[in-house]
Structure formats: structure tokens, C-alpha cells
PDB file of C-alpha atoms in Angstrom:
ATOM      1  CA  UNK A   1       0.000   0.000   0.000  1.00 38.00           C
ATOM      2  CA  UNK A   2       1.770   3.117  -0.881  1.00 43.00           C
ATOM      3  CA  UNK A   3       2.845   4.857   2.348  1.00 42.00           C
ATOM      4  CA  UNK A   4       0.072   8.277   2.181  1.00 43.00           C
ATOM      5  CA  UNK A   5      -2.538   5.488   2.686  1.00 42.00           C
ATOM      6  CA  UNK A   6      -0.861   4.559   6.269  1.00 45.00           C
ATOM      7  CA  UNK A   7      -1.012   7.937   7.536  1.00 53.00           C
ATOM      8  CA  UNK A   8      -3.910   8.193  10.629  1.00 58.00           C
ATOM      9  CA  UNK A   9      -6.983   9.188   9.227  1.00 61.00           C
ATOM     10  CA  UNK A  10      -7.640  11.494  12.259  1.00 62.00           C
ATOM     11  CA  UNK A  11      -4.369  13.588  10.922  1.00 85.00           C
ATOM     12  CA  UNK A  12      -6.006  14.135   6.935  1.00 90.00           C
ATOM     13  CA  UNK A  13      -8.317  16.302   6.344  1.00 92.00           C
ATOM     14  CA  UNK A  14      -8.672  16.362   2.510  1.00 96.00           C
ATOM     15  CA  UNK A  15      -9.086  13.772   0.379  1.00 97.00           C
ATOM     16  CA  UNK A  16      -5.816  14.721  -1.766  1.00 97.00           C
ATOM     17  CA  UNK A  17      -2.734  16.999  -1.348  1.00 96.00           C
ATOM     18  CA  UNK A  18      -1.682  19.488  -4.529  1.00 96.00           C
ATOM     19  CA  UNK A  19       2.023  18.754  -5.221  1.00 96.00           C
ATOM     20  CA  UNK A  20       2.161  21.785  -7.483  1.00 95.00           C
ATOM     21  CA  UNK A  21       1.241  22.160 -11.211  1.00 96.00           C
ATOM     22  CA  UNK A  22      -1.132  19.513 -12.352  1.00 97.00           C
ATOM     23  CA  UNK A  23       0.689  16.911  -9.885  1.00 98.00           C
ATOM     24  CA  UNK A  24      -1.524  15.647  -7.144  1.00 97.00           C
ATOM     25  CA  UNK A  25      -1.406  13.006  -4.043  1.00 98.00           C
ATOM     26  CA  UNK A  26      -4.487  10.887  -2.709  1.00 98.00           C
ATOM     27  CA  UNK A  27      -4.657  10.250   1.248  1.00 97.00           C
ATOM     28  CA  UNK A  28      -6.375   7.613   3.175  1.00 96.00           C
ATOM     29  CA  UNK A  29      -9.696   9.268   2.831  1.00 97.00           C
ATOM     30  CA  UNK A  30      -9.735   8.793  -1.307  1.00 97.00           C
ATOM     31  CA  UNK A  31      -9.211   4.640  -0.631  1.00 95.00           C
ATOM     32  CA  UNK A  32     -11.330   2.696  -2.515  1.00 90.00           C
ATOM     33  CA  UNK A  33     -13.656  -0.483  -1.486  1.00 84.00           C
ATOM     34  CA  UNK A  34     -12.768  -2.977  -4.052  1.00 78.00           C
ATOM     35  CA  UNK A  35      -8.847  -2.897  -2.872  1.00 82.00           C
ATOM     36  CA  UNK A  36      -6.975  -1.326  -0.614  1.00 86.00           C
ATOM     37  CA  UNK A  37      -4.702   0.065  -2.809  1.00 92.00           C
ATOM     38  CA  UNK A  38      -6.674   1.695  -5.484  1.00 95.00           C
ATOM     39  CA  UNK A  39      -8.435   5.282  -5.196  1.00 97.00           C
ATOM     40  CA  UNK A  40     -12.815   5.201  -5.396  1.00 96.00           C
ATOM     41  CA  UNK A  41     -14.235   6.881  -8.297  1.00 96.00           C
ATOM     42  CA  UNK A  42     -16.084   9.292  -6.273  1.00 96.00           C
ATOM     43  CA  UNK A  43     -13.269  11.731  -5.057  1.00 97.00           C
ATOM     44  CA  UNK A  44     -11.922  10.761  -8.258  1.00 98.00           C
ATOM     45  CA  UNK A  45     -14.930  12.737 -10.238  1.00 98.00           C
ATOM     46  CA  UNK A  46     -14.482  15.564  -7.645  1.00 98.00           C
ATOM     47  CA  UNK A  47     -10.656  16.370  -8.342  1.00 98.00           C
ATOM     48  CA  UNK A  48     -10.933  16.018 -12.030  1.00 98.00           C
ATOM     49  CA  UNK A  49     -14.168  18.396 -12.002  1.00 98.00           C
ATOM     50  CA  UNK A  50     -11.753  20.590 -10.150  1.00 97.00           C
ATOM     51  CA  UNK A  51      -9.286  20.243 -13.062  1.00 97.00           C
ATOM     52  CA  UNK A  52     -11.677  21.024 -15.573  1.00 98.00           C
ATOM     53  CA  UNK A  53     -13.084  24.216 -14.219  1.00 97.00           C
ATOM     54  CA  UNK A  54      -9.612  25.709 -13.710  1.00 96.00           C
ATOM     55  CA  UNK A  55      -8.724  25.272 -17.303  1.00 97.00           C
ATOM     56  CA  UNK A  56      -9.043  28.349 -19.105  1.00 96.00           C
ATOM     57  CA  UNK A  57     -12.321  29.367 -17.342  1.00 96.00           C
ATOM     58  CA  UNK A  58     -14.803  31.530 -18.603  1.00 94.00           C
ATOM     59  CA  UNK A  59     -17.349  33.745 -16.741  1.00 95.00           C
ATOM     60  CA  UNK A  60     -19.963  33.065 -19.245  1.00 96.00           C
ATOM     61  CA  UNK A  61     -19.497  29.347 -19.555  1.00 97.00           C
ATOM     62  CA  UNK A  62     -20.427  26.071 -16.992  1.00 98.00           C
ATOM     63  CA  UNK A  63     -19.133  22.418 -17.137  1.00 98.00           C
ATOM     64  CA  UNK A  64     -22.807  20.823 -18.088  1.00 98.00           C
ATOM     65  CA  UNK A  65     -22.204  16.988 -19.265  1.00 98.00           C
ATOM     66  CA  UNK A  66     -19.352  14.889 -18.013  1.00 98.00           C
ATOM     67  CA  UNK A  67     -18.718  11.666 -19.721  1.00 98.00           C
ATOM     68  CA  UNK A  68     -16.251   9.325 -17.420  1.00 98.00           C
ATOM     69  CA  UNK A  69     -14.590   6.250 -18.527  1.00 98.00           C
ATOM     70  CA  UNK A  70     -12.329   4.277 -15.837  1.00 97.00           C
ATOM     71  CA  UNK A  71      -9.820   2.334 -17.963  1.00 97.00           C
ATOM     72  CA  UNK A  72      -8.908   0.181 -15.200  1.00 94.00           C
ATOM     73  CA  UNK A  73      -7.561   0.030 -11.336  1.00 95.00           C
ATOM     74  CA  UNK A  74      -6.630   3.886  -9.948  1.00 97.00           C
ATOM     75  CA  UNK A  75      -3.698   3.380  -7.869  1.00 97.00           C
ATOM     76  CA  UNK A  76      -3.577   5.310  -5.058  1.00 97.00           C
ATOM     77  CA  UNK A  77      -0.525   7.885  -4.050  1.00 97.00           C
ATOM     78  CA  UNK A  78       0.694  10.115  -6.840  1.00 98.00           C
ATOM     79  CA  UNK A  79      -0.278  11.286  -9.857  1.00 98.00           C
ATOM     80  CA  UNK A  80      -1.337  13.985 -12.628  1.00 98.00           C
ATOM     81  CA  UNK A  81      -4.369  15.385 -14.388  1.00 98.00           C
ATOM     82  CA  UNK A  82      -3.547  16.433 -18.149  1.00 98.00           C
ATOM     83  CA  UNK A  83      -5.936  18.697 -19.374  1.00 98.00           C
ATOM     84  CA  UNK A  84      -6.883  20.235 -22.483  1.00 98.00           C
ATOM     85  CA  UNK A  85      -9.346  21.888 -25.373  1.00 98.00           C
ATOM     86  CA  UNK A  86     -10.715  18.937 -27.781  1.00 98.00           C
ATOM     87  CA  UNK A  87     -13.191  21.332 -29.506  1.00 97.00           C
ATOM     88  CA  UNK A  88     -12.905  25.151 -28.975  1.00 97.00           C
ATOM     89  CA  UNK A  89     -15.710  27.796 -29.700  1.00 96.00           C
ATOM     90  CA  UNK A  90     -17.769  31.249 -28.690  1.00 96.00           C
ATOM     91  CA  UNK A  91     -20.645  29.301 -27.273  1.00 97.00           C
ATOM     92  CA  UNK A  92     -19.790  25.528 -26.843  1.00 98.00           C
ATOM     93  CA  UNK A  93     -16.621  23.892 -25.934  1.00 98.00           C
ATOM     94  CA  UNK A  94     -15.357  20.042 -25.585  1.00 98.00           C
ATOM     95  CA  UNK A  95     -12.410  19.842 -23.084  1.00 98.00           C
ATOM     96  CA  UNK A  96     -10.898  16.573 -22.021  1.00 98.00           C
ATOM     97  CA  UNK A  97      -8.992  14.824 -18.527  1.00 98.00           C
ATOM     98  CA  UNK A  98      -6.974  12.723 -17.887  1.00 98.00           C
ATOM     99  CA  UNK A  99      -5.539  11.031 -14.967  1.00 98.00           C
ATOM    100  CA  UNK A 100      -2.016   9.225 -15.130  1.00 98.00           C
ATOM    101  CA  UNK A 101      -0.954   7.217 -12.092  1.00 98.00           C
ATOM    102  CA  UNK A 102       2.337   4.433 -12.602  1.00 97.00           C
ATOM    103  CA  UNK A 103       2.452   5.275 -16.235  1.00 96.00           C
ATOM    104  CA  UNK A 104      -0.717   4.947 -17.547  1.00 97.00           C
ATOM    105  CA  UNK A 105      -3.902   7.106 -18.186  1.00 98.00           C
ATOM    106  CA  UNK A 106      -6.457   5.312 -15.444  1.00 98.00           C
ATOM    107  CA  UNK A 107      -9.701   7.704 -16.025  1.00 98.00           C
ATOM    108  CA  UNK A 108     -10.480   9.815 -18.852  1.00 98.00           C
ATOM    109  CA  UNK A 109     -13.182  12.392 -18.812  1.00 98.00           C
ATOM    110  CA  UNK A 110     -14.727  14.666 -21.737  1.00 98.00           C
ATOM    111  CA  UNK A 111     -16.464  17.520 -20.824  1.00 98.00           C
ATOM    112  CA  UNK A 112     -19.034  19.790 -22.388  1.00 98.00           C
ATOM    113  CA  UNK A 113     -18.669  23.407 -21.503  1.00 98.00           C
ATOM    114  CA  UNK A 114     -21.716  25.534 -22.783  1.00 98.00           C
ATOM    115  CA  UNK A 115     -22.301  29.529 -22.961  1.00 98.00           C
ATOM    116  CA  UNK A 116     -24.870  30.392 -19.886  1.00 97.00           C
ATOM    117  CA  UNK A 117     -27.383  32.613 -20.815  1.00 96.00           C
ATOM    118  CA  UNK A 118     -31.096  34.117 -18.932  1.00 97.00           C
ATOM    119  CA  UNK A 119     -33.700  31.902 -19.632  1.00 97.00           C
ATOM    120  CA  UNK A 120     -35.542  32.492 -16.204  1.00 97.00           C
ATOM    121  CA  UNK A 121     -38.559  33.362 -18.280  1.00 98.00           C
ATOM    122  CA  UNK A 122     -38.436  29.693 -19.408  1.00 98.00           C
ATOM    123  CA  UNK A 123     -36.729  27.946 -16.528  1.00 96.00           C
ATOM    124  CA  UNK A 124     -38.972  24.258 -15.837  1.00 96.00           C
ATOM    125  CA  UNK A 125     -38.199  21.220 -13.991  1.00 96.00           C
ATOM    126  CA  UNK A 126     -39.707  17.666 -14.521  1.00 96.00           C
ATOM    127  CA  UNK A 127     -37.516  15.639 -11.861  1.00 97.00           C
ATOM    128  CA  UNK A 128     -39.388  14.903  -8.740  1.00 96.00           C
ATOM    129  CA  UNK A 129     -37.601  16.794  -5.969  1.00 96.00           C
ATOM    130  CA  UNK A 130     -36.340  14.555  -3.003  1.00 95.00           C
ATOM    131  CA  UNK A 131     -38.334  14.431   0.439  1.00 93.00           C
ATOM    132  CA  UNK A 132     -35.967  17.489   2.493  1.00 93.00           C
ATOM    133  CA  UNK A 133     -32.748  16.431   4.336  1.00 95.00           C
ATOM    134  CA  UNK A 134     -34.179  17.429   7.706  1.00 95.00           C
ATOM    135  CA  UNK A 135     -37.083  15.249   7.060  1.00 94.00           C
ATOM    136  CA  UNK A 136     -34.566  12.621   6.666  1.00 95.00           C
ATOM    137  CA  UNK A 137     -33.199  10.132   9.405  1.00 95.00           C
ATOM    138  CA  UNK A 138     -29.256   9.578  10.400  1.00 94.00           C
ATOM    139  CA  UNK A 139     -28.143   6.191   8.337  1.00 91.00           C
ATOM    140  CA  UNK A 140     -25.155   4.294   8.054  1.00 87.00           C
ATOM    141  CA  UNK A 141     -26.391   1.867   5.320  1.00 81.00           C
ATOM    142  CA  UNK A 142     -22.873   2.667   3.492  1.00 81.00           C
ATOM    143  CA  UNK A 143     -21.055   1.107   6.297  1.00 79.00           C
ATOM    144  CA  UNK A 144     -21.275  -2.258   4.981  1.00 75.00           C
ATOM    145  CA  UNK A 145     -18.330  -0.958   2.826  1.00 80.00           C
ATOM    146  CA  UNK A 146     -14.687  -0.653   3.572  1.00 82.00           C
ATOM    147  CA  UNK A 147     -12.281   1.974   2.021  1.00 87.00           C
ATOM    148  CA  UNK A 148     -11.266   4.871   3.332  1.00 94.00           C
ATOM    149  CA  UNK A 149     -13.678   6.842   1.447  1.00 94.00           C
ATOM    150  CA  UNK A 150     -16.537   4.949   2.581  1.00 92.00           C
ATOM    151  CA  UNK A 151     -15.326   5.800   6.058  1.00 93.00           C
ATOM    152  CA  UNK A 152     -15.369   9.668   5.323  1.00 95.00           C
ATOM    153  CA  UNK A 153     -19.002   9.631   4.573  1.00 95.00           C
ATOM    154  CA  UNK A 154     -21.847  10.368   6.455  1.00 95.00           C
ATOM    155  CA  UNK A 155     -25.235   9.492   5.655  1.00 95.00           C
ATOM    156  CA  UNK A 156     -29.138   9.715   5.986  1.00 96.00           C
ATOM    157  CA  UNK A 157     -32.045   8.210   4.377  1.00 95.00           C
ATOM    158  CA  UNK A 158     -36.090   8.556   3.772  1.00 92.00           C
ATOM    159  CA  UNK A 159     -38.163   5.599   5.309  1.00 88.00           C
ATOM    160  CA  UNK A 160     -38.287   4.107   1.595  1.00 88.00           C
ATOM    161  CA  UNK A 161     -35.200   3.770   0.897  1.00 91.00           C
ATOM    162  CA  UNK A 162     -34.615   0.370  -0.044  1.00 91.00           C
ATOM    163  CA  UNK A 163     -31.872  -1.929  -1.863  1.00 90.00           C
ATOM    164  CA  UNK A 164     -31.968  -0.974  -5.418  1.00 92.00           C
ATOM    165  CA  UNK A 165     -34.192   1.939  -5.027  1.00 94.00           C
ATOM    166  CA  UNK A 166     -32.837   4.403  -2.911  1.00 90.00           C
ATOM    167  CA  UNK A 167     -33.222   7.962  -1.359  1.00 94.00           C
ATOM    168  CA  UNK A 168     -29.664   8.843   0.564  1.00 95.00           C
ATOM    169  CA  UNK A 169     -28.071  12.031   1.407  1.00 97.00           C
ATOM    170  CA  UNK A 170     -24.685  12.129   1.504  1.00 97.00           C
ATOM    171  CA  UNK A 171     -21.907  14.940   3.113  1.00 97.00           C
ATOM    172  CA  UNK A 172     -18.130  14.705   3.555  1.00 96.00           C
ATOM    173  CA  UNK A 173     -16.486  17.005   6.183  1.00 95.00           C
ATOM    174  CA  UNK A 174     -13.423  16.713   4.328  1.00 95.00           C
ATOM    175  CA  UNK A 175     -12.038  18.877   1.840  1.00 95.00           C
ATOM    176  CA  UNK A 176     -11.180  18.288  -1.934  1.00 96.00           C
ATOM    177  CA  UNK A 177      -8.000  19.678  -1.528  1.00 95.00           C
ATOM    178  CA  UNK A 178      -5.190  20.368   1.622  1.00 93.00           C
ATOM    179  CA  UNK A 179      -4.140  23.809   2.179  1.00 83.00           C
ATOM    180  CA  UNK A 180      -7.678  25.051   1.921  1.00 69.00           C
ATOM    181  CA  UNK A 181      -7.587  25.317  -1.825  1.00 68.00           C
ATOM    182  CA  UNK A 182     -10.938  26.721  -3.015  1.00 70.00           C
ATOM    183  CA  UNK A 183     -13.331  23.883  -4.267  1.00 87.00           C
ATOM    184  CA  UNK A 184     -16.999  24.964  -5.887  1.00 95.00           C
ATOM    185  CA  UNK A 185     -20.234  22.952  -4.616  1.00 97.00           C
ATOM    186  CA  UNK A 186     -20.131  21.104  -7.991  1.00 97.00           C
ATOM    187  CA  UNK A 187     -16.777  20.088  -6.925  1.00 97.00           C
ATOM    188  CA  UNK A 188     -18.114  19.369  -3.813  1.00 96.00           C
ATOM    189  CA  UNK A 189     -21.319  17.254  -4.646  1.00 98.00           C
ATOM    190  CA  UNK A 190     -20.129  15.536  -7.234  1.00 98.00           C
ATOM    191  CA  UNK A 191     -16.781  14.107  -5.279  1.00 97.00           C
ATOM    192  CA  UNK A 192     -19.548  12.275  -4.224  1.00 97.00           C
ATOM    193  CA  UNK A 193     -22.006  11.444  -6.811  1.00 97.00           C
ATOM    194  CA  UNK A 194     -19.867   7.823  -7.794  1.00 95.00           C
ATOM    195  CA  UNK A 195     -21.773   6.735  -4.327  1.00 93.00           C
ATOM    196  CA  UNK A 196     -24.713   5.689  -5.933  1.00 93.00           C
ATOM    197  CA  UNK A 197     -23.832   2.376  -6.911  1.00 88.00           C
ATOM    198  CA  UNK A 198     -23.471   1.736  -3.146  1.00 87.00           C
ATOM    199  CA  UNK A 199     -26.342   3.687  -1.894  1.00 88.00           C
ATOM    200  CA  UNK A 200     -28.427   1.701  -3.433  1.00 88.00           C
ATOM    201  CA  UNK A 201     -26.737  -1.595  -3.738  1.00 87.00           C
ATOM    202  CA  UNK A 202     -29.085  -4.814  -4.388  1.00 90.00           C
ATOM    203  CA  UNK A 203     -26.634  -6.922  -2.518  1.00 87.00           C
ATOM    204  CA  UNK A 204     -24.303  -6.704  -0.523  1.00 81.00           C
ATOM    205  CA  UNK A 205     -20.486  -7.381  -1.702  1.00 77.00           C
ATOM    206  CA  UNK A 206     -19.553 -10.671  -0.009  1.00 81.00           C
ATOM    207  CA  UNK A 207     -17.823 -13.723  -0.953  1.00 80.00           C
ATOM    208  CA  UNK A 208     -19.855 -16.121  -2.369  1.00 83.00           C
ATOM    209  CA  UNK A 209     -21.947 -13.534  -4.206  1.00 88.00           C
ATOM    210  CA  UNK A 210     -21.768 -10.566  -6.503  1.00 91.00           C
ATOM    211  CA  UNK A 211     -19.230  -7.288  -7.248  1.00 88.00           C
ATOM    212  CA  UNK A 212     -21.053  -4.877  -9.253  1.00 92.00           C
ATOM    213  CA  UNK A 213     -18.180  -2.373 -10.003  1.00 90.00           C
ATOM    214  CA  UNK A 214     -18.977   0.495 -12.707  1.00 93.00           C
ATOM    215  CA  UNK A 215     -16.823   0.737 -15.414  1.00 96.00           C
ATOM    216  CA  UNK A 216     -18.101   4.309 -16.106  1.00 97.00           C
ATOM    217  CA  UNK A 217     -19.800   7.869 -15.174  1.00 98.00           C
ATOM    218  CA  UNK A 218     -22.398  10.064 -17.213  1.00 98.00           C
ATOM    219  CA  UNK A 219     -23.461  13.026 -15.434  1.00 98.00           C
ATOM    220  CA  UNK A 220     -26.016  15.439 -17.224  1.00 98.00           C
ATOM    221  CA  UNK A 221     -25.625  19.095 -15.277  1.00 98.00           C
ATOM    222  CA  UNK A 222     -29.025  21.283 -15.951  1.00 98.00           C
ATOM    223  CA  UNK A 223     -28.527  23.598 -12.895  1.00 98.00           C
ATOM    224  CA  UNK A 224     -25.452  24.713 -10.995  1.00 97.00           C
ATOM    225  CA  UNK A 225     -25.984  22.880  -7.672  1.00 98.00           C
ATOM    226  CA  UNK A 226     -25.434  24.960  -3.885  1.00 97.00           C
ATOM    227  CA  UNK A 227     -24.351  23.676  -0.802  1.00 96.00           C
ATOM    228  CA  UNK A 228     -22.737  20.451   0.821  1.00 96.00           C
ATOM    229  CA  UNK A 229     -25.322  17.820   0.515  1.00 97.00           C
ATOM    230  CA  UNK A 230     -26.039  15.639  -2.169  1.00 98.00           C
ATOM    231  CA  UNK A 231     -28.986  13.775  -2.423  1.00 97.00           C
ATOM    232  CA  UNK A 232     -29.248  10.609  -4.624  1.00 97.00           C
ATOM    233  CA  UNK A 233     -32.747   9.510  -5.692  1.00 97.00           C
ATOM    234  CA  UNK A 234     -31.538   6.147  -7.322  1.00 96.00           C
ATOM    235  CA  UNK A 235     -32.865   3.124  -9.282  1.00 96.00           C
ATOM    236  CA  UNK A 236     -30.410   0.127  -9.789  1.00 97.00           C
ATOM    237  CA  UNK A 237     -31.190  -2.421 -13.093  1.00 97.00           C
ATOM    238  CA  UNK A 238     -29.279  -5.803 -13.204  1.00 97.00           C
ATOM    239  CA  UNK A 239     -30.001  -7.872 -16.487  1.00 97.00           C
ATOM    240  CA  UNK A 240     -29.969 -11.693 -16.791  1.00 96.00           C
ATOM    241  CA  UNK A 241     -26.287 -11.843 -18.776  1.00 97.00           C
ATOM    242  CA  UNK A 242     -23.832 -10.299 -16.181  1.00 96.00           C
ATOM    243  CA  UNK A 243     -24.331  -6.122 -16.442  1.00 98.00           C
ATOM    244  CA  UNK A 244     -26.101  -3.372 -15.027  1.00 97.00           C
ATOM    245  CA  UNK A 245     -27.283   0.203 -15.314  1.00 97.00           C
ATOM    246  CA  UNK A 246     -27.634   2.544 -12.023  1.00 97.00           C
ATOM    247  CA  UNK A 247     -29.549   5.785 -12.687  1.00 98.00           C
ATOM    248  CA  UNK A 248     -29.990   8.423  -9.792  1.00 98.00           C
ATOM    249  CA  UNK A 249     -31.323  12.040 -10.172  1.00 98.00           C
ATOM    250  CA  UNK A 250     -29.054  14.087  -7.951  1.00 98.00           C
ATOM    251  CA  UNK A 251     -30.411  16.867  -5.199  1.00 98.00           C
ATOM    252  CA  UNK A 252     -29.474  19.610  -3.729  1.00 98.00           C
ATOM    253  CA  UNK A 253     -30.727  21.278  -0.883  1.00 97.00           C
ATOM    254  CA  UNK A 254     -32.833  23.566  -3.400  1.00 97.00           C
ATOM    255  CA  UNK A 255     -33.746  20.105  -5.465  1.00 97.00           C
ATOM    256  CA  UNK A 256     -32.586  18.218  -8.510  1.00 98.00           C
ATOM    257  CA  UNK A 257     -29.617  19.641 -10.545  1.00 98.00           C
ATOM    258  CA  UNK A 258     -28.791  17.178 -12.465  1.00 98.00           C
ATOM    259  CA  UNK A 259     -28.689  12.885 -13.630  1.00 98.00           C
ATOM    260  CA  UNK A 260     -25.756  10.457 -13.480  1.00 98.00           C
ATOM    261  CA  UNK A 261     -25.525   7.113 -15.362  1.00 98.00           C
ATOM    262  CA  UNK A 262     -23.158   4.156 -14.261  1.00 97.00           C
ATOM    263  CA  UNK A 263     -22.519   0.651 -16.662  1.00 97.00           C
ATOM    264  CA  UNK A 264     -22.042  -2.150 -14.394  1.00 97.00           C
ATOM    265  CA  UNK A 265     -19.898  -5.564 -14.919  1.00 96.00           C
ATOM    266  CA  UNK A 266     -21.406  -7.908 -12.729  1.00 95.00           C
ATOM    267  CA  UNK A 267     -19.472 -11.158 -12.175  1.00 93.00           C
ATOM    268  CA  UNK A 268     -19.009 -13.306  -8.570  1.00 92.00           C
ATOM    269  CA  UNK A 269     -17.122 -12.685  -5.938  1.00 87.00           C
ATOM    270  CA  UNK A 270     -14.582 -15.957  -5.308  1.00 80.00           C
ATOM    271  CA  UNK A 271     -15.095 -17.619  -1.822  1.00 70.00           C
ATOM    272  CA  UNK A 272     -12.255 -16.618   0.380  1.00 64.00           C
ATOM    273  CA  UNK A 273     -10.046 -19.913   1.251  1.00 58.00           C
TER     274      UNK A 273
END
């Protein structure tokens, strides 16, 4: 396990330290639940959400569709975020991610950036806005997970909430980044969004029965979310011939803001000897 991983939890309070330029360090807190030496996909999203909106920002433009594809295992400890403009333009632009760790790009992400413009006078909603968080009741339905991000989570639920149809809110005290380093609430909120495949698990990921890992992330942005709570109103799908689909419409405090989409691989878990 590389040595950051070690350090006490108690003494790390972001989930990653800036090394300088576009070089970057997980800590204990970005641990994944699959293995111990890999990095979850969820503060994954966050810092490379980070990355994207401090490329060549514009005032007049928002990230609004993020397309995630996880090539394989993301080691944990060092690593960098390459950035740059696929498609450039006055009203629509395509920038891409990627993350390199031990050689090799791990998760790639392609990013529409659209022009903003006032369309209050049109402004509708069709997703059914989550019960409120203070309606909701303290939950620790996560915990059947290990990882150190799993462990950095806290959680509450709706009386409904159910496997494969759930209603979670979710909150990290920790920051994206040491030092203090500025991070927006879509930074925020959707360093957590990954979560959904394990908010809302069907079963539970023990030997003798199923791993359901996602191979990817599709996240649809139609309003800039607020605050530190995310709220994932999630269905999970598992077909007959080994994969899934889990869909959740994500909250804010205010409501919906936007939809994620995550491919599953679903293959057994080997007994343990």
C-alpha cells in the first residue's frame, strides 16, 4: 500500500494533497472499497471536475455533461491530471482529462462546456424533488463498505429507501483539496455522486456472491448545484447476462440539478479460502 494510505486518518483532512502544477497526491480518505490500494471513483470525479473548471475558465461558460470512462484500477498515491481543449468555440466547448498514475492514463473524462445565458422566463423542472434532508433520518447503510472513502461519509435516508431503489443524502467534512484550496459545490457534490452504486446496492459485496463495479460515469448538469449535501434519488437495473445500469437524479438542498448514469460488470465474488 503506498505509504500516504498509512497515515492516521484522524491527521487528513482532505481527500488529496496538490504537489504543485497539475501533480496531485491521494490520502487515506480517497481509498477505494474494491482494494486497498486503489483510489474510489467518487473523489476521483471531484478532483478532475476541479481540473476542468480551472482550465481556461470563462465567466460566461459552466461544465454541463461529463462523460467518465475508468480504464482500469486507480492506484492510489501520486499522480497527474492532463488537461486540455478537444473542440474550442464562442458558445460551446469540448475539453478533455486525464488522470495518469504508474504510467498509464487510469480515467479519462470529456467535458461539455456551454455559454450560460437568462432563460428564467423559461426555466422548468420535470424531476421529482427529493423528500428534504431534515425530514430525513441519520443512516449508516454505506457502512457495509470498507475503504477509506466509505469511512469519510456520512449518511441519511427517507423511510423508503430500499436496496436498489434508494433515497440517501450524503456529506463529507473533508475537503477536496489540503491547504484550503478553493473547491466549488459542484466540486463538492459531485466528489460524491460515484456513491450511488453503493447507496443503493441490491446486494451486498460478499464472498460467495456478486461485485457490481462500474466501469463508467455520465453526469447530465441542468442547474449549478449549492451547498454540501447531495442527495441521490436512485434506481439500480441488473439484467440476466452479467451487467447493469444505475440511474440516480441528484439533489441539492434547493432540489434536482442534475442525472448520473453508471454501466455495471457484474461477475461473482470468489469464496475466500
Amino acid at each position: 500500500m503506498p505509504e500516504n494510505t498509512t497515515q492516521c486518518a484522524a491527521e487528513v483532512t482532505s481527500y488529496y494533497r496538490h504537489l504543485g502544477e497539475n501533480r496531485y497526491e491521494s490520502t487515506i480518505h480517497a481509498q477505494g472499497a474494491w482494494n486497498t490500494h486503489e483510489q474510489h471513483m467518487a473523489p476521483v470525479t471531484g478532483i478532475m471536475v476541479h481540473a476542468l473548471e480551472q482550465f481556461e475558465p470563462r465567466a460566461d461558460m459552466r461544465l454541463a455533461r461529463l462523460s467518465f470512462d475508468i480504464l482500469g484500477l486507480i492506484p492510489a498515491g501520486a499522480f497527474t491530471i492532463d488537461t486540455t481543449l478537444l473542440r474550442p468555440g464562442k458558445t460551446i466547448e469540448l475539453l478533455q482529462a486525464e488522470l495518469v498514475a504508474e504510467g498509464r492514463v487510469a480515467v479519462r473524462v470529456t467535458a461539455w462546456r456551454l455559454q450560460t445565458n437568462d432563460t428564467s422566463a423559461v426555466e422548468a423542472y420535470e424531476d421529482e424533488p427529493m423528500a428534504s434532508l431534515e425530514s430525513s433520518v441519520p443512516w449508516d447503510g454505506l457502512s457495509s463498505w470498507p475503504g477509506g472513502f466509505i469511512k469519510s461519509v456520512q449518511g441519511r435516508s427517507h423511510p423508503d429507501h430500499r436496496p436498489g431503489r434508494g433515497r440517501a443524502w450524503l456529506h463529507s467534512p473533508y475537503t477536496m483539496l489540503d491547504g484550503g484550496e478553493h473547491s466549488s459545490a459542484l466540486v463538492r457534490l459531485l466528489g460524491l455522486a460515484d456513491s450511488a452504486n453503493g447507496v443503493s446496492a441490491r446486494m451486498a459485496p460478499v464472498p460467495g456472491g456478486f461485485m457490481f463495479p462500474n466501469v463508467d460515469l455520465s453526469i447530465h448538469i441542468y442547474r449549478e448545484p449549492v451547498g454540501e449535501w447531495l442527495g441521490l434519488d436512485t434506481h439500480v437495473t441488473i439484467a440476466g447476462d452479467g451487467i447493469g445500469l444505475t440511474s440516480s437524479v441528484l439533489n441539492d438542498i434547493n432540489g434536482p440539478f442534475a442525472r448520473t448514469e453508471q454501466i455495471l460488470t457484474i461477475r461473482p465474488i470468489p469464496h475466500r479460502p
